[in-house]
XYZ file of C-alpha atoms in Angstrom:
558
model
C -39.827 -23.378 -8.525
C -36.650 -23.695 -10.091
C -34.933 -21.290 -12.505
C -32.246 -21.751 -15.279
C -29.094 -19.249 -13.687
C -27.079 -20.220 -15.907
C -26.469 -22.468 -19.329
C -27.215 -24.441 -21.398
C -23.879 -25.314 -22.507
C -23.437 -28.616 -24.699
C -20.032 -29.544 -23.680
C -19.367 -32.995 -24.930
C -20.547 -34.922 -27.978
C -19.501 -38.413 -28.443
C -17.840 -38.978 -32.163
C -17.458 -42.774 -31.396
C -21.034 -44.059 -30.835
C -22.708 -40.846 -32.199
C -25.521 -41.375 -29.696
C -24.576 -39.580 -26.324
C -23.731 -35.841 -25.543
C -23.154 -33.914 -22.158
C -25.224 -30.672 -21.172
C -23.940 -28.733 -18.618
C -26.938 -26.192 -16.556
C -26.676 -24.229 -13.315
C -29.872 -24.170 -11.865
C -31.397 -21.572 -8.706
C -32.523 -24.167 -6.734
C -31.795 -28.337 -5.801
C -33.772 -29.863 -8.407
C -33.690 -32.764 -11.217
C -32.434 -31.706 -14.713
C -33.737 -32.971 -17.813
C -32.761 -32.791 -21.715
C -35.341 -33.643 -23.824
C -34.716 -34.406 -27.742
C -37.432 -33.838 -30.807
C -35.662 -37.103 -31.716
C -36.702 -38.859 -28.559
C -33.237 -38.688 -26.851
C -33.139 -37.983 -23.474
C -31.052 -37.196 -19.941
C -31.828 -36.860 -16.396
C -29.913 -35.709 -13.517
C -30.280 -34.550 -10.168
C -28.319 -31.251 -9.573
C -24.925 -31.237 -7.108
C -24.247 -28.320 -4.695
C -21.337 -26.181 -4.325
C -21.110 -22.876 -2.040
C -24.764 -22.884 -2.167
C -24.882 -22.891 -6.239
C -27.022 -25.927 -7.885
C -25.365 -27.534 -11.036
C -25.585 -30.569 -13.174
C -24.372 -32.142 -16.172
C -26.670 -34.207 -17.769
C -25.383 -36.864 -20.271
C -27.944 -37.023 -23.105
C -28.589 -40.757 -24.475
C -30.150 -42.031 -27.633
C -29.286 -39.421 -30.138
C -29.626 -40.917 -33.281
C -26.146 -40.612 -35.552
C -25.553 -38.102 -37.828
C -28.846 -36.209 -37.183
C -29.541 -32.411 -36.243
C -31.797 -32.473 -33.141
C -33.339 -29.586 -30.955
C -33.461 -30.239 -27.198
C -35.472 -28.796 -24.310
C -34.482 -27.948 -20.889
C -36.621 -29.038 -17.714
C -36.162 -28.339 -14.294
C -38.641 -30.635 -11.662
C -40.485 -30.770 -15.128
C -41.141 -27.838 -16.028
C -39.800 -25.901 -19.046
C -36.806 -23.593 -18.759
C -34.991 -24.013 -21.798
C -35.613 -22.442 -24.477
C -37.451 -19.048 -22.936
C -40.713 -17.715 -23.773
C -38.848 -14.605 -25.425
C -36.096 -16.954 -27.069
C -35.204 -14.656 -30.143
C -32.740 -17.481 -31.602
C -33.094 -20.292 -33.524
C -33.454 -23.318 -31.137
C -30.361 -24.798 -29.434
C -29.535 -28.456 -30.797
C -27.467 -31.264 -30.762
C -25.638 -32.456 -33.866
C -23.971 -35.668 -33.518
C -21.441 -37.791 -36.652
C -22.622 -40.487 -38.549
C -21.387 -43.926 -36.947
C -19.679 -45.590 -38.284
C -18.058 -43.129 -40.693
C -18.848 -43.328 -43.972
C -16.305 -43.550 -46.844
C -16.770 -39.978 -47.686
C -17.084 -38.557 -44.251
C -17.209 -34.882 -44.257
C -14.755 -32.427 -42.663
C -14.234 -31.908 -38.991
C -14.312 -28.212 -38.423
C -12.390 -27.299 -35.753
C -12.694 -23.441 -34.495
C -10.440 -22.008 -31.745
C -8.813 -18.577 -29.969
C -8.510 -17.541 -26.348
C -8.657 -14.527 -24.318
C -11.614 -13.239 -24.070
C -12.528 -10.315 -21.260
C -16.425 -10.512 -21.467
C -17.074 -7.127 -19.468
C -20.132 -5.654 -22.237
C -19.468 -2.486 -23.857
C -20.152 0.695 -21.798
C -22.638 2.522 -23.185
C -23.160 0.764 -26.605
C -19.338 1.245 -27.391
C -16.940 -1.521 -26.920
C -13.676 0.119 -26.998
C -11.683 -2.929 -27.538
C -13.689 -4.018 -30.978
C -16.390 -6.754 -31.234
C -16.220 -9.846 -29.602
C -15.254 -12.449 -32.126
C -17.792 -15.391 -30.122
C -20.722 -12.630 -30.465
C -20.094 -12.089 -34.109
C -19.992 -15.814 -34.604
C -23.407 -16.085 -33.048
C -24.907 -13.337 -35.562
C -23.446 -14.772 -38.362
C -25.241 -18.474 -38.005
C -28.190 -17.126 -36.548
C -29.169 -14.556 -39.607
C -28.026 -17.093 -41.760
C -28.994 -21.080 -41.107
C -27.341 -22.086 -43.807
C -23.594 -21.317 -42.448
C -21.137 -23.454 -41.825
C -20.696 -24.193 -38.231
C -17.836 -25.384 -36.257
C -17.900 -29.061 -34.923
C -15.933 -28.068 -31.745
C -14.773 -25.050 -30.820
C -11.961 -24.900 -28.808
C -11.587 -21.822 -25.936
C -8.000 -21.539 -24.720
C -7.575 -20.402 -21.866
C -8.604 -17.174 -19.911
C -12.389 -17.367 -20.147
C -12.423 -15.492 -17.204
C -9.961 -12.465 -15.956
C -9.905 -12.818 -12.001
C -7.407 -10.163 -11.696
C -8.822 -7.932 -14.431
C -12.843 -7.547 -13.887
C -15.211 -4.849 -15.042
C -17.050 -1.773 -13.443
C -20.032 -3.948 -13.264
C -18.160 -6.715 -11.400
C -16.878 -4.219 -9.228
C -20.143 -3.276 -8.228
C -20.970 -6.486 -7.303
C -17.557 -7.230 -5.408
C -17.779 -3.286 -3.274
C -21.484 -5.139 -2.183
C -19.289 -8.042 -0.259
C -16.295 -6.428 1.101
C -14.350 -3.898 1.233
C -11.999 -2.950 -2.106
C -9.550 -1.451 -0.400
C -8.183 -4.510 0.995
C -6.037 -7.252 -0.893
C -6.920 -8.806 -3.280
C -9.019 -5.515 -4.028
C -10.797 -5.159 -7.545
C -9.539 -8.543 -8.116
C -11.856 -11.761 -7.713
C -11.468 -13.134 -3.471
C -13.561 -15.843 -3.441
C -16.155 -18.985 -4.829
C -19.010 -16.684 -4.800
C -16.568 -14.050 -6.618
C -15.428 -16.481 -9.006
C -19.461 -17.200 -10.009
C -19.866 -13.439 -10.738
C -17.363 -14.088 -13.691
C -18.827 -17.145 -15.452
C -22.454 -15.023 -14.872
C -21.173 -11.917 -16.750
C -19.634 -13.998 -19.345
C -21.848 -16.774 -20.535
C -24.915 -15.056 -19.680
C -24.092 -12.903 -22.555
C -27.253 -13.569 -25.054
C -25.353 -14.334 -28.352
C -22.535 -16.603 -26.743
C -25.122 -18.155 -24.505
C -27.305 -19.279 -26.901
C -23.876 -19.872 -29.027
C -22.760 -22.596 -26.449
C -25.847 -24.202 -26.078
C -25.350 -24.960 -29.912
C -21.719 -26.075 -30.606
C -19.825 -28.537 -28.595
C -17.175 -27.034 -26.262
C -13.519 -27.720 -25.133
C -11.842 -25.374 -22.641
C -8.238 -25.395 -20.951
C -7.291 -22.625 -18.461
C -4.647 -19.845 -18.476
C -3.238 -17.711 -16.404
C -6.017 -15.318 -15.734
C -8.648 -17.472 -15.005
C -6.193 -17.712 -11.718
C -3.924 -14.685 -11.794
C -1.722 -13.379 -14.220
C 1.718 -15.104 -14.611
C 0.151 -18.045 -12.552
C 3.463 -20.423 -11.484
C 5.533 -18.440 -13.483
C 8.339 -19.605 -10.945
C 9.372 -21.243 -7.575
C 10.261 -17.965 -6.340
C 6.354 -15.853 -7.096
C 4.514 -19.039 -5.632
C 6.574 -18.501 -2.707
C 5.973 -14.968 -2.609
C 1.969 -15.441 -3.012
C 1.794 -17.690 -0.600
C 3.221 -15.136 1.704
C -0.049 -13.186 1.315
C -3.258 -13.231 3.564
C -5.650 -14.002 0.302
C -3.687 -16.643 -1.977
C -4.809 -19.276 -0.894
C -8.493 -18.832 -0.935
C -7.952 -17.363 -4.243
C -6.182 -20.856 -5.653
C -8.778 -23.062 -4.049
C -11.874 -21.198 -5.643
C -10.219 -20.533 -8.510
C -9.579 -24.285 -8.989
C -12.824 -25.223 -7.509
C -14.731 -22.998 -10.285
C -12.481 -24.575 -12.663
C -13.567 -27.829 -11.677
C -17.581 -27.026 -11.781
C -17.623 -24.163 -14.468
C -15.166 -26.011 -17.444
C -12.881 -28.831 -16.585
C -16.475 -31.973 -16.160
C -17.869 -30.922 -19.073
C -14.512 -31.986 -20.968
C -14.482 -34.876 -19.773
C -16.755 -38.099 -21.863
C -19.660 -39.455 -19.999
C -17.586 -43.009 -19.422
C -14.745 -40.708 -17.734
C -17.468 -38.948 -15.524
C -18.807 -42.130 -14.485
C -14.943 -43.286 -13.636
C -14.359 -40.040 -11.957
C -14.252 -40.808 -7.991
C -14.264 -36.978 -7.103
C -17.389 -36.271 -9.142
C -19.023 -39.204 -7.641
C -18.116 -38.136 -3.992
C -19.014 -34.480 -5.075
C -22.420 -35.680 -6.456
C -23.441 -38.319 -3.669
C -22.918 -35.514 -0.731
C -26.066 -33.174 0.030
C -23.039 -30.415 -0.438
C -20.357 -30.758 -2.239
C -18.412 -28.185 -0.568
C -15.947 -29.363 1.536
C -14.916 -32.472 -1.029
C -14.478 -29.966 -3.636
C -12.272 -28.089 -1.416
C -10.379 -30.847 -0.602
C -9.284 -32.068 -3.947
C -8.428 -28.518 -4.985
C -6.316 -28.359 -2.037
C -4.920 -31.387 -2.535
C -3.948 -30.378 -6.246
C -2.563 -27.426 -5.537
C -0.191 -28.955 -2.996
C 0.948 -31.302 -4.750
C -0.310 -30.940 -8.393
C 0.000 -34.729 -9.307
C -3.303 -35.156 -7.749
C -5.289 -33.760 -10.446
C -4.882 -33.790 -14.225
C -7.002 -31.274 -16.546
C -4.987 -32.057 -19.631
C -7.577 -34.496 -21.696
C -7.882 -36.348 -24.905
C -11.003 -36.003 -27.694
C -11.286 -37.719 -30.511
C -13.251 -36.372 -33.626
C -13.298 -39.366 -36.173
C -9.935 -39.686 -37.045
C -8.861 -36.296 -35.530
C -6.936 -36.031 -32.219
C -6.982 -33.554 -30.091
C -4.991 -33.722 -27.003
C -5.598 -30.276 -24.517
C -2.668 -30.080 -22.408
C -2.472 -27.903 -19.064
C 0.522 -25.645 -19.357
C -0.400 -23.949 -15.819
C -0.663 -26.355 -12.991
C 1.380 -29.044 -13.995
C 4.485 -26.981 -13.978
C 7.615 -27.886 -11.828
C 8.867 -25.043 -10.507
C 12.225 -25.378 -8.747
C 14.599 -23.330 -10.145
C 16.683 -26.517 -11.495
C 14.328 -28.805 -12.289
C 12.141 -26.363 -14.279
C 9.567 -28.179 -16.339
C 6.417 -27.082 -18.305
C 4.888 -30.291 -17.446
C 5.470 -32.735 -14.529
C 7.088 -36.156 -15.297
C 3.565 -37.561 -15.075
C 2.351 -35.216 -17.435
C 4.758 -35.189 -20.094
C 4.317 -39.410 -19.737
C 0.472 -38.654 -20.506
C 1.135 -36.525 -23.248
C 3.881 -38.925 -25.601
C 1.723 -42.159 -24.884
C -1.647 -40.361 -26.454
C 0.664 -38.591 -29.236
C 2.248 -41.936 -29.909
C -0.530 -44.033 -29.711
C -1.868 -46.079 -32.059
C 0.089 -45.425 -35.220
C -1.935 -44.984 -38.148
C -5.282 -44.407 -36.871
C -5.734 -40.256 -36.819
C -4.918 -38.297 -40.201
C -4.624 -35.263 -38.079
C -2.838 -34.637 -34.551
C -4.027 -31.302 -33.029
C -2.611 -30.559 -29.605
C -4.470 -27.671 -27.713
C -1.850 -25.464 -25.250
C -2.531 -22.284 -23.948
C 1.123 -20.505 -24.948
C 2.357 -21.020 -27.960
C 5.292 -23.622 -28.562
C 6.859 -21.641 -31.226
C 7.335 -17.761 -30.549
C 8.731 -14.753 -33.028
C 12.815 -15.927 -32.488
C 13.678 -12.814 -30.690
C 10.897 -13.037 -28.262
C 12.181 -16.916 -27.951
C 15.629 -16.056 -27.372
C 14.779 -13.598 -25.090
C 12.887 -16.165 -22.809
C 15.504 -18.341 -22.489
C 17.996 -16.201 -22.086
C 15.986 -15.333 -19.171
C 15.698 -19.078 -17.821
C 19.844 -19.137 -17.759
C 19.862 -16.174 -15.877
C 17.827 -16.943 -13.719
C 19.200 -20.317 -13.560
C 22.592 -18.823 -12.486
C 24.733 -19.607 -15.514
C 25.866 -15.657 -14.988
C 25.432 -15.624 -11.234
C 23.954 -14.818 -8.296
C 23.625 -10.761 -8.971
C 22.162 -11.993 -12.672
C 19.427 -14.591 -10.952
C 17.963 -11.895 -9.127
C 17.930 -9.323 -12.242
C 16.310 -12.096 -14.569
C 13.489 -13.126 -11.897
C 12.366 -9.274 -11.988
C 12.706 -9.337 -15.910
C 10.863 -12.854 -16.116
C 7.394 -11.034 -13.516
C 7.828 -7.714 -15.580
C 8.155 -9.439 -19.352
C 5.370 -11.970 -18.863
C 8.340 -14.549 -20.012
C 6.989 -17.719 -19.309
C 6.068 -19.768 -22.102
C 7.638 -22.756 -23.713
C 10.789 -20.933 -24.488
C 10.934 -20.286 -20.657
C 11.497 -24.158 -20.045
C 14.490 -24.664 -22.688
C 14.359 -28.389 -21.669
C 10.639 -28.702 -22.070
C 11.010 -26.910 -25.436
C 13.419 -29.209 -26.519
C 11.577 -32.158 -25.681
C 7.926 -31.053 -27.024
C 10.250 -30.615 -30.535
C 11.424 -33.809 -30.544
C 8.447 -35.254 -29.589
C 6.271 -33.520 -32.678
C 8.917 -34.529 -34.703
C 8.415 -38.137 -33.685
C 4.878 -38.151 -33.517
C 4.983 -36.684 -37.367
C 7.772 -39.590 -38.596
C 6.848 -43.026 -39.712
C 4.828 -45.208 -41.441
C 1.201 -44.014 -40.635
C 2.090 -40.465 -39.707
C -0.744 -37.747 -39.871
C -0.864 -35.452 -42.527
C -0.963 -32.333 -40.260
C 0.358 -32.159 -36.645
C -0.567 -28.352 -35.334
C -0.050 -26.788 -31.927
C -2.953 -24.912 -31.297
C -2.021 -22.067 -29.152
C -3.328 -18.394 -28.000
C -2.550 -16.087 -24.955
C -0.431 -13.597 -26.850
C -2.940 -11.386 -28.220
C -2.745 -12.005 -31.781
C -2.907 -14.520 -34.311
C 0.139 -16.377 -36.758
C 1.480 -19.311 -38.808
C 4.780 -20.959 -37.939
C 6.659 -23.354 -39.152
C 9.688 -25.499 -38.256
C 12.634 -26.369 -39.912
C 14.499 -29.415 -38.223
C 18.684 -28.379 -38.502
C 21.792 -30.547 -38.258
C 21.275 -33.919 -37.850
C 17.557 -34.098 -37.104
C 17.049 -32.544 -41.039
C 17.663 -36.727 -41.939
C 14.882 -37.660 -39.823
C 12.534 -34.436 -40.507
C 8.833 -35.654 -39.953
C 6.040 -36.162 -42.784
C 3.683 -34.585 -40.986
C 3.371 -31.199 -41.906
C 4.308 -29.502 -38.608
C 2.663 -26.067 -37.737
C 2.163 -23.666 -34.735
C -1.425 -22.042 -34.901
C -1.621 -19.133 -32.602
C -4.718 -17.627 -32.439
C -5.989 -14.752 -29.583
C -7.890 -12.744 -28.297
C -11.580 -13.866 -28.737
C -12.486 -10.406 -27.046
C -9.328 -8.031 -25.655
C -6.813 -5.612 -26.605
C -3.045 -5.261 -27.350
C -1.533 -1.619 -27.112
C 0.252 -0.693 -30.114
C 4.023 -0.527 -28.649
C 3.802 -4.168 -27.790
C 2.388 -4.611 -31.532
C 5.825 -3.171 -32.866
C 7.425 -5.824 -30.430
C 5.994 -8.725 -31.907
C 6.579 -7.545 -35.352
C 9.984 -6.489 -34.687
C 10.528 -10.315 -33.208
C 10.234 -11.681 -36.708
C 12.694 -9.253 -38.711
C 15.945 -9.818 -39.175
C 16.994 -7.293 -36.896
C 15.290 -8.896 -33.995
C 16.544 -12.608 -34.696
C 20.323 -10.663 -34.642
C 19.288 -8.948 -31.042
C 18.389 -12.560 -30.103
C 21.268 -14.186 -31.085
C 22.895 -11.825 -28.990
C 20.771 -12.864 -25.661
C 21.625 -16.175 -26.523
C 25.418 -15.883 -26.317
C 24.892 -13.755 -23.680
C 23.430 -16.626 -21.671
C 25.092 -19.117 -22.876
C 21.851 -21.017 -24.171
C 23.232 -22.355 -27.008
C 21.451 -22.495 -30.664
C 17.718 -24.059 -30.168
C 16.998 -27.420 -31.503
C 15.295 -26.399 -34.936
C 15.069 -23.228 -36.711
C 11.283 -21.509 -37.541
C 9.772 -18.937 -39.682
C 6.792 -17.011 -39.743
C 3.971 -18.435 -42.491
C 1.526 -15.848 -42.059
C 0.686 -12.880 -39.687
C 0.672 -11.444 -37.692
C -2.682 -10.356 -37.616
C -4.357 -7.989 -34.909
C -8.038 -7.719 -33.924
C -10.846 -9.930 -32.126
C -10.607 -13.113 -33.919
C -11.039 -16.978 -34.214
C -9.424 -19.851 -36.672
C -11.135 -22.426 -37.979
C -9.542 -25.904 -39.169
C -11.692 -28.091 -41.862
C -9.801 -31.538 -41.675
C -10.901 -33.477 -44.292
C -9.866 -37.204 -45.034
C -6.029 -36.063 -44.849
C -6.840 -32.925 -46.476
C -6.258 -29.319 -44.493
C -6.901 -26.519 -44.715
C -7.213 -22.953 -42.273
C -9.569 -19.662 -42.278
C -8.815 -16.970 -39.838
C -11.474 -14.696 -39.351
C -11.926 -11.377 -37.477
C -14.951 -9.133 -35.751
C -15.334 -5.966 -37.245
C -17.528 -3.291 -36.497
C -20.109 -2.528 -40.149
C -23.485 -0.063 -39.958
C -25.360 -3.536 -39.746
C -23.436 -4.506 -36.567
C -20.481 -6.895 -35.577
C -19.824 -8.802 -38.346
C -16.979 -11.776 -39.320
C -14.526 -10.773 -42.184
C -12.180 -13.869 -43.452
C -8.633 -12.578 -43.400
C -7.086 -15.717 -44.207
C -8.207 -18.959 -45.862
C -4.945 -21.395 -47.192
C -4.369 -25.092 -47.727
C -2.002 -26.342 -45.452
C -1.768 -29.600 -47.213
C 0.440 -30.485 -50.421
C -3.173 -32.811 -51.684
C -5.978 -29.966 -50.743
């Protein structure tokens, strides 16, 4: 008989009909999944195979709008979901009223990254509570909470290159540590280990089964620094283990977060999910389309588009659809950055709020800004051939690959928030959503010279928010302080002249942070009202428990 190895997750629930939703299940065995609704809705699918894993994504149909349901899993009919011994409240679907009413209430939009899901060792979790566990406990004891609509998890769900004594174990069982890629993830199978450690976790499980999902990678759900230049692709494709690392770490990708992202209309569009589905294993095709995308990376696109009433949210892949060449560096492809102005630009009028979801943050502290793209002129040449070299061994060492690291890319994400923001019809708020660096704060721009004319009436903001569930040590916490003071924006200046960057396109300060710890932000977007809670998991004699640190308005009529 089949078994439930892994899941529920409800990934997808459709804000425009308010009747269909996606639930994603691994199961032990080939079998037909079902979803079954107190409210009569219902899904069915037969389960696809990859690396001898059974999975499926069943789209739910039927829900009835605005309406709270609980839901069932079966697998070959018989009851898997929820457990005998299920100590939560059940798992449900919630969908929007359709159409919206007048007086709609607020989208709630909750999001961080980073989270290293290794459980504590001995009842002690050195690095703190995990922020997705405390969220659990908190709407579990007490029904009555506010939960999120979405929440939003970007990037590193899983740490290939960073895995637990417990993985370990499981990895020393295979093959032998001492050879590359060592404690470090090799394989499919590998990859499966990580998803099983994290989401089989018994707060977060029964945590996604309950509120919708959207996921974008990072770099160590791959590797860390993943194409952080032309020159480190080169040199780990040089190695014996690369590529099978790339392929299953795509592949896992593919199966583990990037379907349930997508709506059921794109699934059904989706020519490698059909091919994947209709083949007794799904193997090989797999394999070929994440070989195909990492050779040339215009064959795939995980960036996507969700729409929560009249909320936007664009997640945009900051990893694979780099350009790498030294001279044509690029944070996204040509393709990519087409994608991502036609669904900013589209349809003026029609969202009161623009979120766009990337992994690193578009606006840094100054000094840690400067100091990136002082890097990319180095290493660009502007101070020669002996300087190249030296930056490429600071830019691997310093981790300096984010926005700032693709001056042109920066420049043209500005202007195109800026535009997006401007106009008849603009949204109230327009906020990069952003995580990766291991602790949370507020920025905001200030558009100089003469771009002030045509500043946007959006109100413009970069949200950083990380880690869900990690660490960082305390020197680099002095860095990122230091990177806001006035003594650091002076040392930055100095990079800059240094390289020969030139001053950046708008000027930024910090609006709030930082702030330290395992912790999550929440947007409530309501009509084209805003406003933002940060909260963080902190240890209390009862257990983990969330602690707001921040609530504010972030708009002039909340």
């Amino acid at each position: 008989m089949a078994g439930l190895r892994l899941g529920p997750l409800l990934r997808y629930v459709d804000w425009e009909s308010g009747s269909r939703a996606t639930v994603w299940v691994e199961a032990t065995r080939p079998c037909t999944a079902e979803v079954r609704c107190a409210d009569g809705a219902a899904g069915v699918s037969p389960t696809f195979s990859v690396e001898g894993h059974h999975y499926a994504l069943v789209v739910v149909t039927g829900l009835t709008p605005g309406s709270t349901t609980p839901y069932e899993v079966l697998l070959d009919g018989h009851r898997v979901w929820p457990p005998e011994d299920h100590d939560f409240p059940p798992s449900s679907i919630t969908t929007p009223a359709v159409p919206q009413p007048a007086e709609a209430g607020p989208v709630r939009v909750a999001f961080g990254s980073c989270r290293w899901a290794a459980p504590p060792a001995h009842g002690h979790d050195a690095i703190g509570p995990d922020a997705l566990d405390a969220l659990a406990t908190r709407l579990v004891g007490d029904p009555e909470a506010t939960r999120p609509d979405v929440l939003l998890l970007l990037g590193d769900q899983v740490y290939a290159d960073e895995t637990s004594p417990a993985t370990q174990r499981r990895l020393a069982a295979r093959r032998d540590l001492a050879e590359a890629p060592g404690a470090e993830v090799a394989d499919y199978e590998e990859y499966t280990h990580l998803y099983d450690e994290s989401w089989r976790d018994p707060d977060v499980r029964w945590l996604l089964s309950t509120i919708p999902s959207c996921m974008i990678f990072d770099d160590h759900d791959v590797i860390d620094d993943w194409n952080t230049s032309a020159a480190w692709l080169q040199d780990m494709r040089r190695t014996p283990w690369w590529h099978e690392r790339i392929i299953s770490g795509l592949m896992s990708y593919w199966v583990y977060q990037h379907l349930g992202n997508l709506s059921p209309d794109a699934l059904e569009a989706d020519p490698v999910y059909a091919a994947v589905r209709a083949a007794p294993d799904g193997t090989e095709t797999l394999r070929g389309h994440a070989a195909a995308a990492d050779a040339d990376p215009t064959r795939a696109r995980w960036s996507y588009r969700r729409v929560f009433g009249r909320v936007r949210l664009l997640m945009v892949d900051t990893r694979a659809a780099r350009t790498l060449e030294e001279q044509q560096r690029s944070m996204l492809r040509d393709e990519e950055a087409r994608w991502l102005r036609d669904e900013m630009l589209a349809d003026p009028g029609a969202v009161d709020h623009l979120l766009i979801g990337t992994s690193l943050p578009w606006l840094l502290p100054p000094l840690i800004h400067d100091a990136e793209t002082w890097n990319a002129a180095l290493c660009g040449g502007e101070r020669g051939e002996r300087w190249a070299r030296f930056g490429e061994k600071v830019r691997r060492a310093g981790d300096l690959e984010h926005w700032a690291a693709f001056p042109e890319s920066f420049r043209r994400l500005s202007e195109l928030l800026r535009e997006a923001g401007s106009g008849p019809g603009a949204p109230a708020t327009v906020c990069v959503l952003s995580g990766d660096v291991h602790h949370a704060y507020i920025a905001e721009p200030q558009w100089s010279g003469s771009a002030r004319e045509d500043a946007p009436a959006s109100h413009v903001l970069q949200l950083t928010c990380s880690p869900v569930h990690n660490s960082v040590p305390g020197y680099l916490r002095a860095g990122f302080r230091f990177g806001w003071s006035g003594a650091g924006r002076w040392l930055g200046r100095a990079l800059a002249r240094h390289g020969r960057t030139g001053s950046p396109p708008l000027r930024w300060h910090k609006a709030g942070g930082p702030w330290f710890g395992n912790q999550l932000m929440t947007l409530t977007l309501h009509g084209r009202k805003a406003a933002l809670t940060l909260v963080q998991a902190r240890d209390r004699p009862t257990g983990a428990q969330l602690e707001t640190v921040l609530e504010r308005t972030l708009t002039s009529n909340g």
